[in-house]
Amino acid sequence: MPNQLLVDPADLTRFTTEVFERAGMPREHAEIEADVLVWANLRGVDSHGVLRIPWYVKNIDDGVFNLNPNIEIEKETAATLLIEGDQAFGPVVTVYAMNKTIEKAREAGVCWTLIRNTTHQGAMAYYSLMAVEEDMAGIAVVCSPPNMATFGSKGKGVHNSPIAIAVPAGERNPPVLDMATSVVAGGKLSLAEDKGEPIPLDWSLDPQGNPTTTPSFDNVLLPFAGPKGSGLAMMFATLSNTMVANPLLEPNITGRAPTPRGVQNSFLVAIDIAAFTDVDEYKENIDRLIAAQKTLPKAEGFDEILVPGEPEYLTQADRSQNGIPLPIGTVDNLRPIAERFGVEMPRPV
Amino acid sequence: MPNQLLVDPADLTRFTTEVFERAGMPREHAEIEADVLVWANLRGVDSHGVLRIPWYVKNIDDGVFNLNPNIEIEKETAATLLIEGDQAFGPVVTVYAMNKTIEKAREAGVCWTLIRNTTHQGAMAYYSLMAVEEDMAGIAVVCSPPNMATFGSKGKGVHNSPIAIAVPAGERNPPVLDMATSVVAGGKLSLAEDKGEPIPLDWSLDPQGNPTTTPSFDNVLLPFAGPKGSGLAMMFATLSNTMVANPLLEPNITGRAPTPRGVQNSFLVAIDIAAFTDVDEYKENIDRLIAAQKTLPKAEGFDEILVPGEPEYLTQADRSQNGIPLPIGTVDNLRPIAERFGVEMPRPV
């Protein structure tokens, strides 16, 4: 019995769109949601792909994720936006917000946007790359209730806030970094769970704060580089949660006002390159920067020096052509969803 | 023989100001320079304090650091600034730039500023805290010629670009993170050199790319968390160097147009909290966030959970009272400077 199913990307998009539409989401929202999830799978970021669907559906059932949100611009200056997400699905509000952010950055040179009360946004790289399409640099950061140990602690004190940064290139693929402030993203634990594989000791602690090799969504993630990962996470919280008066960390630590995991706040930035320099020259210099990296002496065990995003572009080229491998654990978890909503399972290639 | 000299902070400021004034810097610039350097020493960030003076003086002699720069705003939009630094001393141009950035953020909600052709800026936290004084969040990032291995390489491909982020608090000290993307800041190697101490193997490679315990300014720094530290450094380069068409990395890697170390580009951001939320509520929430962290279960070996900047505030309180300890190696390196410029050495407390 194979341990994975190779599915057709277009049909996985069809499946995902139908699930969310039948769950009650407007068609155009379901299409955005499906695009963001399948894009993550295409790039090999399976931890942020369709594996999340059952958890999303549970969150709809629990009334946490809002299928028909009232998304509103609450505050606006020449170069800032505050958007209330009304617990919309992350991709729905974030695509809307990034488009507005880009529009304002075109006028003001930069725009800094806060989203309050979004829910899980998927792969943050997606949004930073929206800015790149418009010859801008894009940044996207998120903070959710605590899931990571603060440095010096064995309990959940911060969120492993991911940050994505992307910039345009010329002939090359646009460099794009998308990293959590934990050793690994939480979705990697879910993926290990789906695959039935143990995890390294330095990834997380068990929910009681003890060392563990058992993957669980409830584990306490560990920050990368100790105080650095933990410190970045804390500062990202002060730039997102605190900035929108939706604290998420402290109320969950103290039990004052617990918020369900998956609710989050986020900030987005678009920086118009033309406000600073010539865009074509910028892109040429990025190509040169990438080319120069590849001439460096290689460390032992490395055949090529890859820049941020490059491994994912290679996977994307491969999977677009040959299909997306879903672990059988993921497929098994999607089956009841397909049945519940009367949607045909994604077709093998 | 003691291995350190405890000096009076005010007198160390007097010494530093006099050195730079006699070296040819306008008095008000020398005062800024001294304030930034001694501030780093007060906070225990000795790697960015007066230990750098001999290297700065060498850079004046070499014509790299400019004592009388022509600092100019070259480009401006509602929320962005491009400032040509003319190889000014970092603190001189960066204090000027951060003041302008804050001014514009007051109008536009945010301001994103690029500085081209500054030189070594010292402890970046200083500038992010300037924004905090004005009830804003502050960010400061820098990129210089390569001094760190790109992930997958054993040669210098990126700069260990530090990032500082600071936000206001209420009763508590403002949280402030200041971290390099390397395992340790380069100045920590200089400090180990001054102290005559070996360094851990995971800090750096020797200039030929081999493992080493010998500290040297010319070593190849190693990124924290492998691809994460390396990736952040690369993206910071694309947001600073490339954004001002002063590449610094690629020309040094390929030998096309080598730039002396110490020349750098930088970006600064000020974010007006009032553009998003109530400032007093923001500060209360930051205090609560800090207090909550301290209630978390402690990891083994930890007596208290400290938030970013807290260890430095503790040192600052102590050293302001009791004096700044300078390693004898540092004192020995400052003596010829004192003699050359006819300045009295800093007085012991």
Short mmCIF file of N, CA and C in Angstrom, two decimals, chain B residues 135-230:
data_model
loop_
_atom_site.label_atom_id
_atom_site.label_comp_id
_atom_site.label_asym_id
_atom_site.label_seq_id
_atom_site.Cartn_x
_atom_site.Cartn_y
_atom_site.Cartn_z
N ASP B 135 6.27 58.02 21.17
CA ASP B 135 5.10 57.13 21.14
C ASP B 135 4.91 56.43 19.79
N MET B 136 6.05 56.05 19.23
CA MET B 136 6.00 55.28 17.98
C MET B 136 6.77 53.98 18.17
N ALA B 137 6.50 53.02 17.29
CA ALA B 137 7.37 51.85 17.20
C ALA B 137 8.51 52.21 16.25
N GLY B 138 9.70 51.73 16.54
CA GLY B 138 10.86 52.04 15.70
C GLY B 138 11.56 50.78 15.25
N ILE B 139 12.00 50.80 13.99
CA ILE B 139 12.75 49.67 13.44
C ILE B 139 13.99 50.23 12.75
N ALA B 140 15.12 49.57 12.93
CA ALA B 140 16.36 49.99 12.27
C ALA B 140 17.13 48.76 11.84
N VAL B 141 17.51 48.73 10.56
CA VAL B 141 18.22 47.59 9.99
C VAL B 141 19.39 48.11 9.17
N VAL B 142 20.46 47.34 9.12
CA VAL B 142 21.65 47.78 8.39
C VAL B 142 22.23 46.64 7.58
N CYS B 143 22.86 46.99 6.47
CA CYS B 143 23.59 46.00 5.67
C CYS B 143 24.89 46.59 5.18
N SER B 144 25.96 45.84 5.35
CA SER B 144 27.33 46.25 5.05
C SER B 144 27.94 45.21 4.11
N PRO B 145 29.18 45.36 3.66
CA PRO B 145 29.78 44.30 2.84
C PRO B 145 29.78 42.95 3.56
N PRO B 146 29.95 41.85 2.80
CA PRO B 146 29.79 40.51 3.37
C PRO B 146 30.75 40.21 4.52
N ASN B 147 30.24 39.63 5.59
CA ASN B 147 31.07 39.16 6.70
C ASN B 147 30.55 37.83 7.25
N MET B 148 29.50 37.27 6.58
CA MET B 148 28.86 36.06 7.11
C MET B 148 28.67 35.05 5.97
N ALA B 149 28.75 33.79 6.33
CA ALA B 149 28.54 32.73 5.33
C ALA B 149 27.07 32.66 4.95
N THR B 150 26.80 32.61 3.66
CA THR B 150 25.46 32.27 3.19
C THR B 150 25.23 30.80 3.52
N PHE B 151 24.02 30.43 3.90
CA PHE B 151 23.71 29.02 4.20
C PHE B 151 24.08 28.16 2.98
N GLY B 152 24.86 27.12 3.23
CA GLY B 152 25.30 26.25 2.14
C GLY B 152 26.69 26.58 1.67
N SER B 153 27.23 27.69 2.19
CA SER B 153 28.56 28.14 1.77
C SER B 153 29.48 28.26 2.97
N LYS B 154 30.80 28.29 2.72
CA LYS B 154 31.74 28.57 3.81
C LYS B 154 32.48 29.88 3.55
N GLY B 155 31.95 30.66 2.62
CA GLY B 155 32.56 31.96 2.31
C GLY B 155 31.59 33.09 2.65
N LYS B 156 32.11 34.31 2.67
CA LYS B 156 31.29 35.47 3.02
C LYS B 156 30.37 35.86 1.86
N GLY B 157 29.09 35.70 2.05
CA GLY B 157 28.13 35.99 0.98
C GLY B 157 27.11 37.04 1.36
N VAL B 158 26.92 37.20 2.67
CA VAL B 158 25.94 38.17 3.17
C VAL B 158 26.55 38.93 4.34
N HIS B 159 25.89 40.00 4.76
CA HIS B 159 26.30 40.69 5.97
C HIS B 159 25.40 40.21 7.10
N ASN B 160 25.92 40.18 8.30
CA ASN B 160 25.11 39.68 9.43
C ASN B 160 24.17 40.78 9.94
N SER B 161 23.55 41.47 8.98
CA SER B 161 22.63 42.59 9.19
C SER B 161 21.89 42.54 10.52
N PRO B 162 22.17 43.43 11.43
CA PRO B 162 21.38 43.48 12.65
C PRO B 162 20.05 44.17 12.40
N ILE B 163 19.07 43.79 13.22
CA ILE B 163 17.78 44.47 13.22
C ILE B 163 17.47 44.87 14.66
N ALA B 164 16.99 46.09 14.82
CA ALA B 164 16.50 46.55 16.12
C ALA B 164 15.02 46.91 15.98
N ILE B 165 14.23 46.51 16.96
CA ILE B 165 12.80 46.84 17.01
C ILE B 165 12.50 47.28 18.44
N ALA B 166 11.84 48.42 18.60
CA ALA B 166 11.49 48.89 19.94
C ALA B 166 10.07 49.45 19.93
N VAL B 167 9.38 49.29 21.04
CA VAL B 167 8.02 49.83 21.20
C VAL B 167 7.88 50.41 22.60
N PRO B 168 6.95 51.36 22.77
CA PRO B 168 6.76 51.98 24.08
C PRO B 168 6.06 51.06 25.08
N ALA B 169 6.37 51.25 26.35
CA ALA B 169 5.66 50.59 27.44
C ALA B 169 5.08 51.66 28.35
N GLY B 170 4.35 51.24 29.39
CA GLY B 170 3.80 52.19 30.35
C GLY B 170 4.77 52.39 31.52
N GLU B 171 4.57 51.56 32.58
CA GLU B 171 5.46 51.64 33.74
C GLU B 171 6.77 50.91 33.50
N ARG B 172 6.74 49.94 32.66
CA ARG B 172 7.93 49.11 32.39
C ARG B 172 8.87 49.81 31.43
N ASN B 173 10.08 49.27 31.31
CA ASN B 173 10.99 49.76 30.27
C ASN B 173 10.50 49.32 28.91
N PRO B 174 10.68 50.15 27.90
CA PRO B 174 10.22 49.78 26.55
C PRO B 174 10.95 48.53 26.05
N PRO B 175 10.22 47.52 25.62
CA PRO B 175 10.88 46.34 25.03
C PRO B 175 11.70 46.77 23.81
N VAL B 176 12.90 46.26 23.73
CA VAL B 176 13.75 46.58 22.57
C VAL B 176 14.61 45.37 22.25
N LEU B 177 14.46 44.92 21.02
CA LEU B 177 15.25 43.79 20.52
C LEU B 177 16.34 44.36 19.62
N ASP B 178 17.55 43.86 19.76
CA ASP B 178 18.64 44.29 18.87
C ASP B 178 19.49 43.06 18.63
N MET B 179 19.36 42.48 17.46
CA MET B 179 20.05 41.22 17.22
C MET B 179 20.62 41.15 15.82
N ALA B 180 21.78 40.52 15.72
CA ALA B 180 22.37 40.26 14.42
C ALA B 180 21.77 38.96 13.87
N THR B 181 21.93 38.75 12.57
CA THR B 181 21.45 37.51 11.97
C THR B 181 22.52 36.41 12.02
N SER B 182 23.64 36.74 12.65
CA SER B 182 24.68 35.73 12.91
C SER B 182 24.46 35.14 14.31
N VAL B 183 25.17 34.06 14.61
CA VAL B 183 25.09 33.47 15.95
C VAL B 183 25.47 34.52 16.99
N VAL B 184 26.53 35.27 16.73
CA VAL B 184 26.90 36.42 17.58
C VAL B 184 27.32 37.58 16.69
N ALA B 185 27.23 38.79 17.22
CA ALA B 185 27.67 39.98 16.49
C ALA B 185 29.19 39.93 16.30
N GLY B 186 29.65 40.53 15.21
CA GLY B 186 31.08 40.57 14.91
C GLY B 186 31.89 41.20 16.04
N GLY B 187 31.32 42.20 16.68
CA GLY B 187 32.01 42.89 17.77
C GLY B 187 32.34 41.95 18.93
N LYS B 188 31.57 40.87 19.05
CA LYS B 188 31.85 39.89 20.11
C LYS B 188 33.17 39.18 19.85
N LEU B 189 33.54 39.07 18.58
CA LEU B 189 34.83 38.48 18.25
C LEU B 189 35.96 39.45 18.61
N SER B 190 35.75 40.75 18.32
CA SER B 190 36.75 41.76 18.70
C SER B 190 36.92 41.78 20.21
N LEU B 191 35.81 41.66 20.92
CA LEU B 191 35.86 41.70 22.38
C LEU B 191 36.65 40.50 22.92
N ALA B 192 36.40 39.32 22.34
CA ALA B 192 37.15 38.12 22.75
C ALA B 192 38.63 38.30 22.43
N GLU B 193 38.92 38.96 21.31
CA GLU B 193 40.31 39.24 20.94
C GLU B 193 40.94 40.14 22.02
N ASP B 194 40.21 41.21 22.40
CA ASP B 194 40.72 42.13 23.43
C ASP B 194 40.92 41.42 24.76
N LYS B 195 40.04 40.46 25.05
CA LYS B 195 40.14 39.75 26.32
C LYS B 195 41.11 38.57 26.24
N GLY B 196 41.57 38.27 25.02
CA GLY B 196 42.47 37.13 24.84
C GLY B 196 41.81 35.80 25.10
N GLU B 197 40.52 35.71 24.76
CA GLU B 197 39.78 34.46 25.02
C GLU B 197 39.45 33.71 23.74
N PRO B 198 39.45 32.36 23.78
CA PRO B 198 39.00 31.59 22.61
C PRO B 198 37.49 31.70 22.44
N ILE B 199 37.01 31.39 21.25
CA ILE B 199 35.57 31.48 20.98
C ILE B 199 35.01 30.11 20.58
N PRO B 200 33.70 29.90 20.80
CA PRO B 200 33.08 28.62 20.43
C PRO B 200 33.16 28.37 18.92
N LEU B 201 33.18 27.09 18.57
CA LEU B 201 33.31 26.69 17.17
C LEU B 201 32.13 27.11 16.31
N ASP B 202 30.96 27.29 16.91
CA ASP B 202 29.79 27.59 16.08
C ASP B 202 29.61 29.09 15.81
N TRP B 203 30.55 29.92 16.29
CA TRP B 203 30.43 31.35 16.04
C TRP B 203 30.87 31.75 14.63
N SER B 204 31.94 31.10 14.15
CA SER B 204 32.55 31.59 12.91
C SER B 204 33.49 30.55 12.30
N LEU B 205 33.90 30.80 11.07
CA LEU B 205 34.95 30.03 10.42
C LEU B 205 36.17 30.95 10.29
N ASP B 206 37.35 30.37 10.12
CA ASP B 206 38.50 31.25 9.88
C ASP B 206 38.40 31.82 8.46
N PRO B 207 39.23 32.80 8.10
CA PRO B 207 39.05 33.45 6.80
C PRO B 207 39.15 32.49 5.61
N GLN B 208 39.74 31.29 5.83
CA GLN B 208 39.81 30.29 4.76
C GLN B 208 38.60 29.34 4.78
N GLY B 209 37.70 29.55 5.75
CA GLY B 209 36.48 28.73 5.77
C GLY B 209 36.59 27.48 6.62
N ASN B 210 37.63 27.42 7.47
CA ASN B 210 37.79 26.26 8.35
C ASN B 210 37.28 26.56 9.75
N PRO B 211 36.84 25.52 10.49
CA PRO B 211 36.41 25.72 11.88
C PRO B 211 37.54 26.35 12.70
N THR B 212 37.18 27.21 13.65
CA THR B 212 38.22 27.89 14.44
C THR B 212 37.70 28.31 15.81
N THR B 213 38.63 28.36 16.77
CA THR B 213 38.30 28.93 18.09
C THR B 213 39.06 30.24 18.29
N THR B 214 39.75 30.70 17.26
CA THR B 214 40.53 31.94 17.36
C THR B 214 39.69 33.12 16.89
N PRO B 215 39.44 34.09 17.78
CA PRO B 215 38.64 35.24 17.37
C PRO B 215 39.43 36.15 16.44
N SER B 216 38.81 36.57 15.36
CA SER B 216 39.42 37.57 14.48
C SER B 216 38.32 38.32 13.76
N PHE B 217 38.55 39.58 13.60
CA PHE B 217 37.65 40.46 12.88
C PHE B 217 37.43 39.95 11.44
N ASP B 218 38.40 39.19 10.94
CA ASP B 218 38.31 38.71 9.55
C ASP B 218 37.65 37.35 9.40
N ASN B 219 37.27 36.75 10.51
CA ASN B 219 36.59 35.46 10.43
C ASN B 219 35.28 35.57 9.63
N VAL B 220 34.83 34.41 9.15
CA VAL B 220 33.53 34.32 8.47
C VAL B 220 32.48 34.01 9.53
N LEU B 221 31.62 34.96 9.83
CA LEU B 221 30.57 34.70 10.82
C LEU B 221 29.61 33.63 10.31
N LEU B 222 28.97 32.91 11.23
CA LEU B 222 27.98 31.91 10.84
C LEU B 222 26.57 32.41 11.17
N PRO B 223 25.60 32.14 10.27
CA PRO B 223 24.23 32.61 10.52
C PRO B 223 23.56 31.81 11.64
N PHE B 224 22.67 32.46 12.40
CA PHE B 224 21.89 31.68 13.36
C PHE B 224 20.86 30.85 12.61
N ALA B 225 20.56 29.68 13.17
CA ALA B 225 19.50 28.82 12.63
C ALA B 225 19.64 28.58 11.12
N GLY B 226 20.89 28.47 10.63
CA GLY B 226 21.15 28.09 9.23
C GLY B 226 20.44 28.95 8.21
N PRO B 227 19.48 28.36 7.46
CA PRO B 227 18.83 29.11 6.39
C PRO B 227 18.01 30.29 6.88
N LYS B 228 17.59 30.28 8.16
CA LYS B 228 16.75 31.37 8.65
C LYS B 228 17.59 32.64 8.83
N GLY B 229 18.70 32.54 9.54
CA GLY B 229 19.56 33.72 9.73
C GLY B 229 20.12 34.19 8.40
N SER B 230 20.54 33.23 7.59
CA SER B 230 21.11 33.56 6.29
C SER B 230 20.05 34.19 5.38
#
